[in-house]
Coordinates of C-alpha atoms in Angstrom, one line a residue:
Chain S
M1 CA -16.3 11.7 4.5
K2 CA -19.9 10.4 3.9
L3 CA -20.3 6.7 3.3
L4 CA -22.3 7.1 0.0
R5 CA -19.8 9.6 -1.4
G6 CA -17.0 7.2 -0.7
I7 CA -18.9 4.3 -2.3
Q8 CA -19.5 6.6 -5.4
L9 CA -15.9 7.5 -5.7
M10 CA -14.6 3.9 -5.3
F11 CA -17.3 2.6 -7.8
I12 CA -16.3 5.2 -10.3
R13 CA -12.7 4.3 -9.8
N14 CA -13.2 0.7 -10.3
M15 CA -15.7 0.9 -13.0
R16 CA -13.3 3.1 -15.1
Q17 CA -10.7 0.4 -14.8
T18 CA -13.2 -2.2 -16.1
L19 CA -14.3 0.0 -18.9
R20 CA -10.6 0.6 -19.9
S21 CA -10.4 -3.1 -20.8
P22 CA -14.0 -3.9 -21.8
I23 CA -12.7 -7.0 -23.7
F24 CA -12.7 -8.9 -20.4
V25 CA -16.4 -8.4 -19.9
F26 CA -17.0 -10.1 -23.2
V27 CA -14.4 -12.8 -22.7
S28 CA -16.1 -13.9 -19.6
L29 CA -19.4 -14.2 -21.6
F30 CA -17.6 -17.0 -23.7
Q31 CA -18.1 -19.7 -21.1
P32 CA -21.9 -19.2 -20.6
L33 CA -22.4 -19.1 -24.3
L34 CA -20.5 -22.4 -24.6
Y35 CA -22.9 -23.8 -22.1
L36 CA -25.9 -22.4 -24.0
F37 CA -24.9 -23.9 -27.4
L38 CA -22.9 -26.9 -26.5
F39 CA -24.5 -28.2 -23.3
M40 CA -28.0 -27.1 -23.3
P41 CA -28.9 -29.3 -26.5
L42 CA -27.9 -32.3 -24.5
L43 CA -30.5 -31.4 -21.9
N44 CA -33.1 -31.2 -24.7
G45 CA -32.7 -34.9 -25.3
L46 CA -33.2 -35.5 -21.5
G47 CA -36.6 -33.6 -21.4
G48 CA -39.2 -35.6 -19.4
V49 CA -37.0 -36.8 -16.7
P50 CA -37.9 -35.7 -13.0
G51 CA -37.4 -31.9 -12.7
L52 CA -37.0 -31.3 -16.4
P53 CA -40.3 -31.2 -18.2
A54 CA -40.2 -32.1 -21.8
G55 CA -39.8 -29.1 -24.2
K56 CA -39.1 -26.8 -21.3
T57 CA -35.5 -27.4 -20.8
V58 CA -34.4 -23.8 -21.7
Q59 CA -36.8 -22.5 -19.1
I60 CA -35.1 -24.5 -16.5
F61 CA -31.5 -24.2 -17.6
I62 CA -31.2 -20.5 -18.2
P63 CA -32.2 -19.4 -14.6
G64 CA -29.6 -21.9 -13.3
L65 CA -27.0 -20.7 -15.8
L66 CA -27.5 -17.1 -14.7
V67 CA -26.8 -18.1 -11.1
M68 CA -23.8 -20.0 -12.2
M69 CA -22.5 -16.9 -14.0
A70 CA -22.8 -15.0 -10.7
L71 CA -21.0 -17.7 -8.9
F72 CA -18.1 -18.1 -11.2
G73 CA -18.0 -14.8 -12.8
S74 CA -17.5 -12.9 -9.6
A75 CA -15.4 -15.5 -7.8
F76 CA -12.1 -14.5 -9.3
V77 CA -12.2 -10.7 -8.8
G78 CA -9.7 -11.1 -5.9
F79 CA -6.9 -11.1 -8.4
N80 CA -7.3 -7.4 -9.3
L81 CA -7.3 -6.6 -5.6
I82 CA -4.1 -8.2 -5.1
D83 CA -2.5 -5.9 -7.7
D84 CA -4.0 -2.9 -5.8
I85 CA -2.6 -4.3 -2.5
R86 CA 0.8 -4.7 -4.0
S87 CA 1.0 -1.5 -5.6
G88 CA 0.1 0.3 -2.3
V89 CA -3.2 1.6 -3.6
I90 CA -5.3 0.1 -0.9
E91 CA -2.9 1.3 1.7
R92 CA -3.2 4.8 0.3
F93 CA -7.0 4.6 0.5
L94 CA -6.8 3.4 4.1
V95 CA -4.8 6.4 5.2
T96 CA -7.4 8.8 3.8
P97 CA -10.6 9.6 5.6
V98 CA -12.7 7.4 3.3
N99 CA -14.9 4.9 5.0
R100 CA -13.3 1.4 5.1
S101 CA -16.5 -0.2 3.9
A102 CA -16.7 2.1 0.9
I103 CA -13.4 0.7 -0.4
L104 CA -14.9 -2.8 -0.7
L105 CA -18.5 -1.6 -1.5
G106 CA -17.3 0.4 -4.4
R107 CA -15.6 -2.8 -5.8
V108 CA -18.4 -5.3 -5.1
L109 CA -21.0 -3.0 -6.8
R110 CA -18.8 -2.7 -9.9
D111 CA -18.7 -6.5 -9.9
A112 CA -22.4 -6.8 -9.6
V113 CA -22.9 -4.2 -12.4
V114 CA -20.6 -6.2 -14.7
L115 CA -22.4 -9.4 -13.9
L116 CA -25.9 -8.0 -14.4
T117 CA -24.8 -6.7 -17.8
Q118 CA -23.6 -10.2 -18.8
C119 CA -26.9 -11.7 -17.4
V120 CA -29.0 -9.5 -19.6
L121 CA -27.0 -10.3 -22.7
I122 CA -27.2 -14.1 -22.2
T123 CA -30.9 -13.8 -21.5
L124 CA -31.4 -11.8 -24.8
V125 CA -29.4 -14.5 -26.6
A126 CA -31.5 -17.2 -25.1
I127 CA -34.9 -15.6 -26.1
P128 CA -34.7 -16.9 -29.7
L129 CA -33.8 -20.3 -28.3
G130 CA -37.3 -20.5 -26.8
L131 CA -36.9 -18.7 -23.4
S132 CA -40.0 -16.9 -22.3
V133 CA -39.2 -14.1 -19.9
N134 CA -41.5 -12.7 -17.3
V135 CA -40.2 -9.2 -17.1
G136 CA -41.2 -8.6 -13.4
G137 CA -39.7 -11.9 -12.5
F138 CA -36.6 -11.2 -14.5
L139 CA -36.0 -7.9 -12.8
L140 CA -36.4 -9.4 -9.4
S141 CA -34.0 -12.2 -10.3
L142 CA -31.4 -9.6 -11.2
V143 CA -31.4 -8.4 -7.7
L144 CA -30.9 -12.0 -6.6
Y145 CA -27.9 -12.4 -9.0
A146 CA -26.5 -9.2 -7.7
M147 CA -26.6 -10.6 -4.3
V148 CA -24.9 -13.8 -5.3
S149 CA -22.3 -11.9 -7.1
I150 CA -21.6 -9.6 -4.1
T151 CA -21.4 -12.8 -1.9
M152 CA -18.9 -14.4 -4.2
A153 CA -16.8 -11.2 -4.8
S154 CA -16.6 -10.4 -1.0
M155 CA -15.4 -14.0 -0.5
S156 CA -12.8 -13.6 -3.3
Y157 CA -11.6 -10.3 -1.8
S158 CA -11.3 -11.9 1.6
F159 CA -9.0 -14.5 0.4
A160 CA -7.1 -11.9 -1.6
L161 CA -6.6 -9.8 1.6
I162 CA -5.6 -12.8 3.6
Y163 CA -3.1 -14.3 1.0
R164 CA -1.9 -11.1 -0.7
I165 CA -0.3 -13.3 -3.3
E166 CA -1.9 -14.9 -6.4
D167 CA -0.6 -18.5 -6.0
P168 CA -2.9 -19.9 -3.5
L169 CA -6.0 -17.8 -4.6
A170 CA -7.0 -19.7 -7.8
P171 CA -7.0 -23.2 -6.2
T172 CA -8.9 -21.9 -3.1
L173 CA -11.5 -20.3 -5.1
N174 CA -11.8 -23.3 -7.5
T175 CA -12.1 -25.7 -4.6
I176 CA -15.1 -23.7 -3.1
T177 CA -16.9 -22.7 -6.2
L178 CA -17.0 -26.1 -8.0
P179 CA -18.9 -27.9 -5.3
L180 CA -21.2 -25.0 -4.8
S181 CA -22.1 -25.1 -8.4
L182 CA -22.3 -28.9 -8.7
L183 CA -24.6 -28.9 -5.5
S184 CA -26.9 -26.3 -6.7
G185 CA -28.8 -28.3 -9.5
I186 CA -27.6 -25.9 -12.2
M187 CA -26.4 -28.4 -14.9
L188 CA -28.9 -31.2 -14.1
P189 CA -32.0 -31.0 -11.9
L190 CA -31.3 -32.2 -8.3
A191 CA -34.4 -34.3 -8.7
L192 CA -32.3 -36.8 -10.5
A193 CA -29.8 -37.1 -7.7
P194 CA -29.8 -39.8 -5.0
L195 CA -31.2 -38.8 -1.7
W196 CA -28.0 -38.4 0.0
L197 CA -26.8 -35.8 -2.6
Q198 CA -30.1 -34.0 -2.4
D199 CA -29.7 -33.7 1.4
L200 CA -26.2 -32.4 0.8
A201 CA -27.4 -29.8 -1.7
K202 CA -29.9 -28.6 1.0
A203 CA -26.9 -27.3 2.9
N204 CA -25.8 -25.2 -0.2
P205 CA -27.3 -21.9 0.1
F206 CA -27.0 -21.4 -3.7
S207 CA -29.3 -24.2 -4.5
Y208 CA -32.0 -22.0 -3.0
A209 CA -30.8 -19.2 -5.3
V210 CA -31.3 -21.4 -8.2
N211 CA -34.8 -22.5 -7.1
A212 CA -35.8 -18.9 -6.5
S213 CA -34.4 -18.0 -10.0
R214 CA -36.4 -20.6 -11.7
A215 CA -39.5 -19.7 -9.9
L216 CA -39.1 -16.1 -10.9
F217 CA -38.5 -17.0 -14.4
A218 CA -41.7 -19.0 -14.4
G219 CA -43.5 -16.0 -12.9
S220 CA -44.7 -18.1 -9.9
F221 CA -44.5 -15.2 -7.4
H222 CA -46.4 -17.1 -4.7
S223 CA -43.7 -19.8 -4.5
V224 CA -42.1 -19.9 -1.1
D225 CA -38.8 -20.7 -3.0
I226 CA -38.5 -17.1 -3.9
I227 CA -38.7 -15.8 -0.3
K228 CA -36.2 -18.6 0.9
G229 CA -33.8 -17.8 -1.9
F230 CA -33.8 -14.1 -1.2
V231 CA -33.5 -14.5 2.7
I232 CA -30.8 -17.1 2.5
V233 CA -28.6 -15.3 0.0
F234 CA -29.0 -12.0 1.7
L235 CA -27.9 -13.4 5.1
L236 CA -25.0 -15.2 3.4
M237 CA -24.0 -12.0 1.6
S238 CA -24.1 -10.0 4.9
V239 CA -21.9 -12.5 6.7
V240 CA -19.4 -12.7 3.9
F241 CA -19.3 -9.0 3.3
W242 CA -18.6 -8.6 7.0
W243 CA -15.8 -11.0 6.7
S244 CA -14.2 -9.2 3.9
L245 CA -14.4 -6.1 5.8
N246 CA -12.7 -7.7 8.7
S247 CA -10.0 -9.0 6.4
L248 CA -9.4 -5.4 5.2
R249 CA -9.0 -4.3 8.7
K250 CA -6.3 -7.0 9.4
L251 CA -4.6 -6.3 6.2
E252 CA -1.6 -4.6 8.0
E253 CA -1.2 -7.2 10.6
Chain A
M1 CA 11.9 25.4 26.3
T2 CA 9.0 24.0 24.5
E3 CA 9.4 23.3 20.9
E4 CA 6.4 22.3 19.0
L5 CA 6.6 18.7 18.2
V6 CA 4.7 17.0 15.3
I7 CA 5.3 13.5 16.4
E8 CA 5.8 12.4 20.0
T9 CA 5.8 8.9 21.0
K10 CA 6.6 7.1 24.3
G11 CA 7.4 3.5 24.4
L12 CA 5.6 2.8 21.1
K13 CA 5.5 -1.0 20.6
K14 CA 4.4 -3.5 18.0
T15 CA 4.2 -7.2 18.6
F16 CA 2.9 -9.5 15.9
V17 CA 1.6 -12.8 16.8
S18 CA 1.9 -15.4 14.1
K19 CA 0.8 -19.0 14.3
I20 CA 3.3 -21.5 12.9
K21 CA 2.3 -25.1 13.0
G22 CA -0.3 -24.3 15.7
K23 CA 2.3 -22.7 18.0
K24 CA 1.9 -19.1 18.7
K25 CA 4.9 -17.2 18.0
E26 CA 5.5 -13.5 19.1
V27 CA 7.6 -11.2 17.2
E28 CA 8.5 -7.9 18.6
A29 CA 8.9 -5.8 15.6
V30 CA 9.1 -2.5 17.4
K31 CA 10.3 -2.7 21.0
G32 CA 9.2 0.6 22.7
V33 CA 10.2 3.6 20.7
D34 CA 10.6 7.1 21.9
L35 CA 10.5 9.8 19.2
A36 CA 10.3 13.5 19.1
V37 CA 10.0 15.1 15.7
K38 CA 10.1 18.9 15.7
K39 CA 7.8 21.0 13.6
G40 CA 9.4 21.9 10.4
E41 CA 12.4 19.6 10.4
I42 CA 13.2 16.5 8.4
F43 CA 13.5 13.6 10.6
G44 CA 15.2 10.5 9.4
F45 CA 14.6 7.1 10.5
L46 CA 17.7 5.1 9.6
G47 CA 18.2 1.4 9.9
P48 CA 18.6 -1.9 7.9
N49 CA 15.6 -3.7 6.3
G50 CA 13.5 -5.3 9.0
A51 CA 14.7 -3.1 11.8
G52 CA 11.1 -1.9 12.5
K53 CA 11.2 1.5 10.4
S54 CA 8.2 0.8 8.3
T55 CA 6.2 -0.8 11.1
T56 CA 6.8 2.4 13.1
Q57 CA 5.7 4.5 10.3
K58 CA 2.6 2.4 9.6
M59 CA 1.7 2.8 13.2
L60 CA 2.2 6.7 13.0
S61 CA 0.1 6.6 9.8
T62 CA -2.9 4.9 11.6
L63 CA -2.5 1.8 9.3
L64 CA -1.4 -0.5 12.1
P65 CA -2.6 -0.4 15.6
P66 CA 0.2 -0.2 18.2
T67 CA 0.3 -2.9 20.9
G68 CA 1.7 -0.6 23.3
G69 CA 2.8 2.9 24.2
E70 CA 1.5 6.2 23.4
A71 CA 1.9 8.6 20.5
K72 CA 0.8 12.0 19.4
V73 CA 0.8 12.6 15.7
A74 CA 0.1 16.2 14.3
G75 CA -1.1 17.0 17.8
F76 CA -3.6 14.2 18.0
D77 CA -3.7 11.0 20.0
L78 CA -2.9 8.0 18.0
Q79 CA -5.2 5.6 19.9
K80 CA -8.2 7.9 20.0
E81 CA -8.1 10.5 17.3
Q82 CA -7.2 8.4 14.2
S83 CA -9.5 10.3 11.8
Q84 CA -8.1 13.6 12.9
I85 CA -4.6 12.3 12.2
R86 CA -5.5 11.0 8.7
K87 CA -6.7 14.5 7.7
N88 CA -3.5 16.1 8.9
I89 CA -0.8 13.9 7.6
G90 CA 0.2 12.5 4.3
Y91 CA 1.7 9.1 4.0
V92 CA 3.7 7.6 1.0
S93 CA 4.3 4.1 1.4
Q94 CA 7.3 2.1 0.1
A95 CA 5.1 0.7 -2.7
G96 CA 4.0 4.3 -3.5
G97 CA 0.2 3.8 -4.0
T98 CA -0.1 5.0 -7.6
D99 CA -3.0 3.5 -9.4
S100 CA -1.2 2.3 -12.5
G101 CA -4.6 1.9 -14.4
A102 CA -5.4 5.6 -14.1
T103 CA -3.5 8.8 -15.3
G104 CA -1.6 11.0 -13.1
Y105 CA -4.6 13.6 -13.2
E106 CA -7.2 10.9 -12.3
N107 CA -5.0 9.7 -9.4
L108 CA -4.7 13.1 -8.1
I109 CA -8.3 14.1 -8.5
L110 CA -9.5 11.0 -6.7
Q111 CA -7.1 11.5 -3.9
A112 CA -8.4 14.9 -3.3
Q113 CA -12.0 13.8 -3.5
L114 CA -11.2 11.1 -0.9
Y115 CA -10.2 13.9 1.4
G116 CA -13.7 15.4 0.9
I117 CA -12.7 18.1 -1.5
D118 CA -15.4 18.8 -4.0
D119 CA -14.9 17.8 -7.7
K120 CA -14.1 21.3 -9.1
T121 CA -11.6 22.1 -6.4
A122 CA -10.1 18.6 -6.7
K123 CA -9.4 19.3 -10.4
K124 CA -7.9 22.7 -9.8
Q125 CA -5.7 21.3 -7.1
A126 CA -4.6 18.4 -9.2
E127 CA -3.5 20.9 -11.9
E128 CA -1.5 22.8 -9.2
L129 CA 0.2 19.7 -8.0
V130 CA 1.1 18.6 -11.6
K131 CA 3.0 22.0 -12.1
R132 CA 4.4 22.0 -8.7
F133 CA 5.9 18.5 -9.2
Q134 CA 6.7 19.0 -12.8
M135 CA 4.6 16.4 -14.2
D136 CA 3.1 18.2 -17.1
S137 CA 4.7 16.1 -19.7
F138 CA 3.2 12.9 -18.4
A139 CA 0.3 13.5 -16.1
D140 CA -2.4 12.7 -18.7
R141 CA -0.9 9.3 -19.5
P142 CA -1.7 6.2 -17.6
A143 CA 0.6 5.7 -14.7
S144 CA 1.5 2.3 -16.0
T145 CA 3.8 4.0 -18.6
Y146 CA 5.8 6.0 -16.0
S147 CA 9.4 5.7 -15.3
G148 CA 10.5 4.9 -11.6
G149 CA 11.3 8.5 -11.0
Q150 CA 8.0 9.8 -12.6
K151 CA 5.9 7.4 -10.5
R152 CA 7.7 8.4 -7.3
R153 CA 7.0 12.0 -8.0
L154 CA 3.3 11.2 -8.4
D155 CA 3.5 9.0 -5.2
V156 CA 4.7 12.1 -3.2
A157 CA 2.2 14.4 -5.0
L158 CA -0.6 12.1 -3.9
G159 CA 0.7 12.3 -0.3
M160 CA 0.6 16.1 -0.5
T161 CA -2.8 16.5 -2.1
H162 CA -4.6 17.7 1.0
R163 CA -1.7 19.9 2.0
P164 CA -0.8 18.0 5.2
Q165 CA 1.4 19.7 7.8
L166 CA 3.3 16.4 8.2
L167 CA 4.5 14.0 5.5
L168 CA 5.6 10.5 6.3
L169 CA 7.8 9.0 3.6
D170 CA 8.7 5.4 3.6
E171 CA 12.0 4.8 1.8
P172 CA 11.3 7.6 -0.6
T173 CA 14.3 6.9 -3.0
T174 CA 14.6 3.1 -2.9
G175 CA 14.9 1.7 -6.4
L176 CA 15.5 5.2 -8.0
D177 CA 18.4 5.9 -10.4
P178 CA 21.0 8.4 -9.0
Q179 CA 19.6 11.3 -11.0
S180 CA 15.9 10.6 -9.8
R181 CA 17.3 10.3 -6.3
V182 CA 18.8 13.7 -6.4
Y183 CA 15.7 15.2 -7.8
M184 CA 13.6 13.7 -5.1
W185 CA 16.0 15.1 -2.5
E186 CA 15.5 18.5 -3.9
E187 CA 11.7 18.1 -3.8
I188 CA 11.8 17.0 -0.2
K189 CA 13.9 20.0 0.7
K190 CA 11.5 22.3 -1.0
L191 CA 8.6 20.7 0.9
K192 CA 10.5 21.6 4.0
A193 CA 11.1 25.1 2.9
D194 CA 7.3 25.3 2.4
G195 CA 7.0 24.5 6.1
V196 CA 6.0 20.8 5.9
S197 CA 7.5 18.7 8.6
I198 CA 8.9 15.4 7.2
F199 CA 9.4 12.0 8.8
L200 CA 11.3 9.7 6.4
T201 CA 12.7 6.2 6.6
T202 CA 15.8 5.2 4.7
H203 CA 18.6 2.7 4.7
Y204 CA 20.8 5.0 2.8
M205 CA 23.4 6.9 4.7
E206 CA 23.9 9.6 2.1
E207 CA 20.2 10.2 2.2
A208 CA 20.0 10.7 5.9
D209 CA 23.2 12.7 6.0
N210 CA 22.1 14.9 3.0
L211 CA 18.5 15.6 3.9
C212 CA 17.9 15.2 7.6
D213 CA 18.1 17.7 10.5
T214 CA 17.7 14.8 13.0
I215 CA 18.5 11.1 12.7
A216 CA 17.4 8.2 14.8
I217 CA 19.1 4.9 14.1
I218 CA 16.9 1.9 14.7
D219 CA 18.1 -1.7 14.8
D220 CA 16.2 -4.8 15.8
G221 CA 13.1 -2.7 17.0
T222 CA 15.0 -0.4 19.3
I223 CA 16.4 3.1 18.8
I224 CA 20.1 2.9 19.5
V225 CA 21.1 6.5 19.0
K226 CA 19.6 9.8 18.1
G227 CA 21.0 13.2 17.2
T228 CA 21.9 15.5 14.2
P229 CA 24.1 13.9 11.6
M230 CA 27.0 16.1 12.9
E231 CA 26.5 15.0 16.5
L232 CA 26.4 11.4 15.5
K233 CA 29.4 11.5 13.5
N234 CA 31.3 13.6 16.2
S235 CA 30.1 11.1 18.7
I236 CA 32.3 8.4 17.4
G237 CA 35.5 10.4 17.3
A238 CA 37.4 13.1 15.6
D239 CA 38.0 13.9 12.1
I240 CA 41.4 13.2 10.6
I241 CA 43.4 15.8 8.8
V242 CA 46.5 14.4 7.0
F243 CA 49.2 16.8 6.0
G244 CA 51.8 15.9 3.5
F245 CA 55.1 17.8 3.7
S246 CA 58.2 18.1 1.5
D247 CA 60.5 16.8 4.1
E248 CA 60.6 15.2 7.6
N249 CA 62.1 18.2 9.3
I250 CA 59.1 20.5 8.3
A251 CA 56.8 17.8 9.2
R252 CA 58.3 17.4 12.7
K253 CA 58.1 21.2 13.2
S254 CA 54.4 21.2 12.1
E255 CA 53.6 18.5 14.5
Q256 CA 54.9 20.4 17.4
L257 CA 53.0 23.5 16.3
L258 CA 49.8 21.7 15.9
E259 CA 49.8 20.5 19.5
K260 CA 48.4 23.9 20.2
F261 CA 45.0 22.9 19.0
H262 CA 44.7 20.3 21.6
P263 CA 44.0 17.5 19.3
E264 CA 42.7 14.2 20.5
K265 CA 45.8 12.6 18.9
I266 CA 48.6 13.7 16.6
T267 CA 50.9 11.4 14.9
L268 CA 54.0 11.8 12.7
E269 CA 55.1 9.3 10.1
K270 CA 58.0 10.3 7.9
T271 CA 56.7 13.4 6.0
F272 CA 53.0 12.9 7.1
V273 CA 51.2 14.4 9.9
R274 CA 47.9 13.1 11.2
L275 CA 45.8 15.3 13.1
H276 CA 42.8 13.8 14.9
I277 CA 40.5 16.6 15.7
K278 CA 36.9 17.3 16.4
D279 CA 35.0 19.4 13.7
G280 CA 37.9 19.1 11.4
D281 CA 36.2 21.2 8.7
R282 CA 35.9 24.1 11.1
A283 CA 39.4 23.8 12.4
M284 CA 41.1 23.5 9.1
P285 CA 41.3 27.2 7.9
E286 CA 42.8 28.1 11.3
V287 CA 45.2 25.3 11.1
L288 CA 46.3 26.3 7.6
R289 CA 46.8 30.1 8.8
L290 CA 48.9 29.0 11.6
L291 CA 51.2 26.8 9.4
D292 CA 51.3 29.6 6.9
A293 CA 52.3 32.2 9.4
N294 CA 55.1 29.9 10.5
N295 CA 56.2 29.4 7.0
L296 CA 55.4 25.7 7.1
K297 CA 53.9 24.9 3.7
A298 CA 51.9 21.6 3.3
Q299 CA 52.1 20.0 -0.1
N300 CA 48.8 18.2 0.3
I301 CA 46.0 18.0 2.8
T302 CA 43.1 15.6 3.1
L303 CA 40.3 15.7 5.6
S304 CA 38.6 12.5 6.3
R305 CA 35.5 12.4 8.3
P306 CA 33.6 9.6 9.9
S307 CA 30.5 8.6 8.0
L308 CA 27.2 7.6 9.2
D309 CA 28.2 4.2 8.2
D310 CA 30.9 4.3 10.8
V311 CA 28.4 5.5 13.3
F312 CA 26.1 2.5 12.5
L313 CA 29.1 0.2 12.7
K314 CA 30.1 1.7 16.1
Y315 CA 26.5 1.3 17.7
T316 CA 25.5 -2.0 16.2
G317 CA 28.7 -3.7 15.7
R318 CA 27.7 -4.3 12.0
S319 CA 28.0 -2.4 8.8
L320 CA 24.7 -1.0 7.4
R321 CA 26.0 -1.7 3.8
E322 CA 26.7 -5.4 4.4
D323 CA 23.2 -5.7 5.9
N324 CA 21.5 -4.5 2.8
K325 CA 23.1 -6.9 0.4

């Protein structure tokens, strides 16, 4: 069985499941919309502080919000994998000749597609609020969000494969996701933070994703932040995906 | 004599290592199992929960790497030729494996595609399987709406999608109502008639007795006895035929006459004669003819035979039924 064919089959299977209950795709849009309408106005009042030029808060906030959506939106996909483990579906796939990595790749690609749809919708909503979009930069940033999404989804799947029950999954994922988002300068620019906090944020790979996302929205393609963001997220994604694959191999142990 | 074997294992072993409070703990789930499953037979792996049945089956299905021993499955080496094995066997786990978010058709089509079958053929095959397993009335509904019996039918159909020569069934009727169980037994017999070899695990005596050509009883990771259901039952002793007569005189005469059969034991108790004899079902017609010829008429006769439960009790010192409660 060819890898690509396996990925295609698994992607279609998972996408079909998502499309059968499309309501969840929209329900998960609710939170970013709340941030957009109930939190962003607060920032408008702050315009002018370091890292947040006056009148340009939407330009700073939206690229960060999109990374946050990729972080949180894909972090909890492990729950539907637990269903599949319990019902024996994963075991059944593992006994067929399908490539092991296709089983997970088909899933994380579905997760990335769902996330990108949401990112496009939120961006469209933000344009009337004053967001200016550099199309080339936006398209590139979608690649970045997809990688963040795949990283988080793979992590979520790894924990699902290790725990195989729901109870510990949500606290674990929350414990990891919250500091990742706080330490990435999504809500407020890290320029406001004390030095030690800024240093801590440097250890958070997703803070580079946020910087890259902002640079892309601004259309500053020469910014070194973009390269840094892509390289760091790509490396992290590769490691975490490899971990999830390894967790799948150990599923039966 | 070389009979073709679909499964052959020597000293197949699985030890799980688990860490509890930093201390490594080894659990020997399967302690060196030798199996020989003949082509075309239904082989039953009988034992209580936690005996190592499922673990053994998972190893044979390539899901779980063994920690020791050798095995050949469908003619291929378990350690080296896993992808060959996967193409040649079907495996239906205890959980089943039905994707409840998809319809029966979608499940079957995807399964075929995963075996490298092209879309058109996959669809055609799915339709054949739906007919074959009589799923017409529900195959286009989502599997989440199926009854236990319907779901199990789909599970087995999924295992048979690529027409494997060997089907591994893990507890095929656990949790089914009696009617669905009987239906499933019929299906399994039909598969055998089609030439499929079947290796199933069960903790139901009736199931093993009813379906299997050969049985291996496993307890605590070790096979304790193997044989046909008949051999196993005979191994623990004779059947008992109890005759009830109209008076003690006839009973006594009958007792003397029945000695001719060289029974293992014969007892007389008032008007009852208890004949302990091997293969009681076969002996019975002859016994009756002899009594008739001597004009000794029994008023009632009962044949009681040792059950597989008695077999289990003899070899493990425990009752399988108690164990499963």
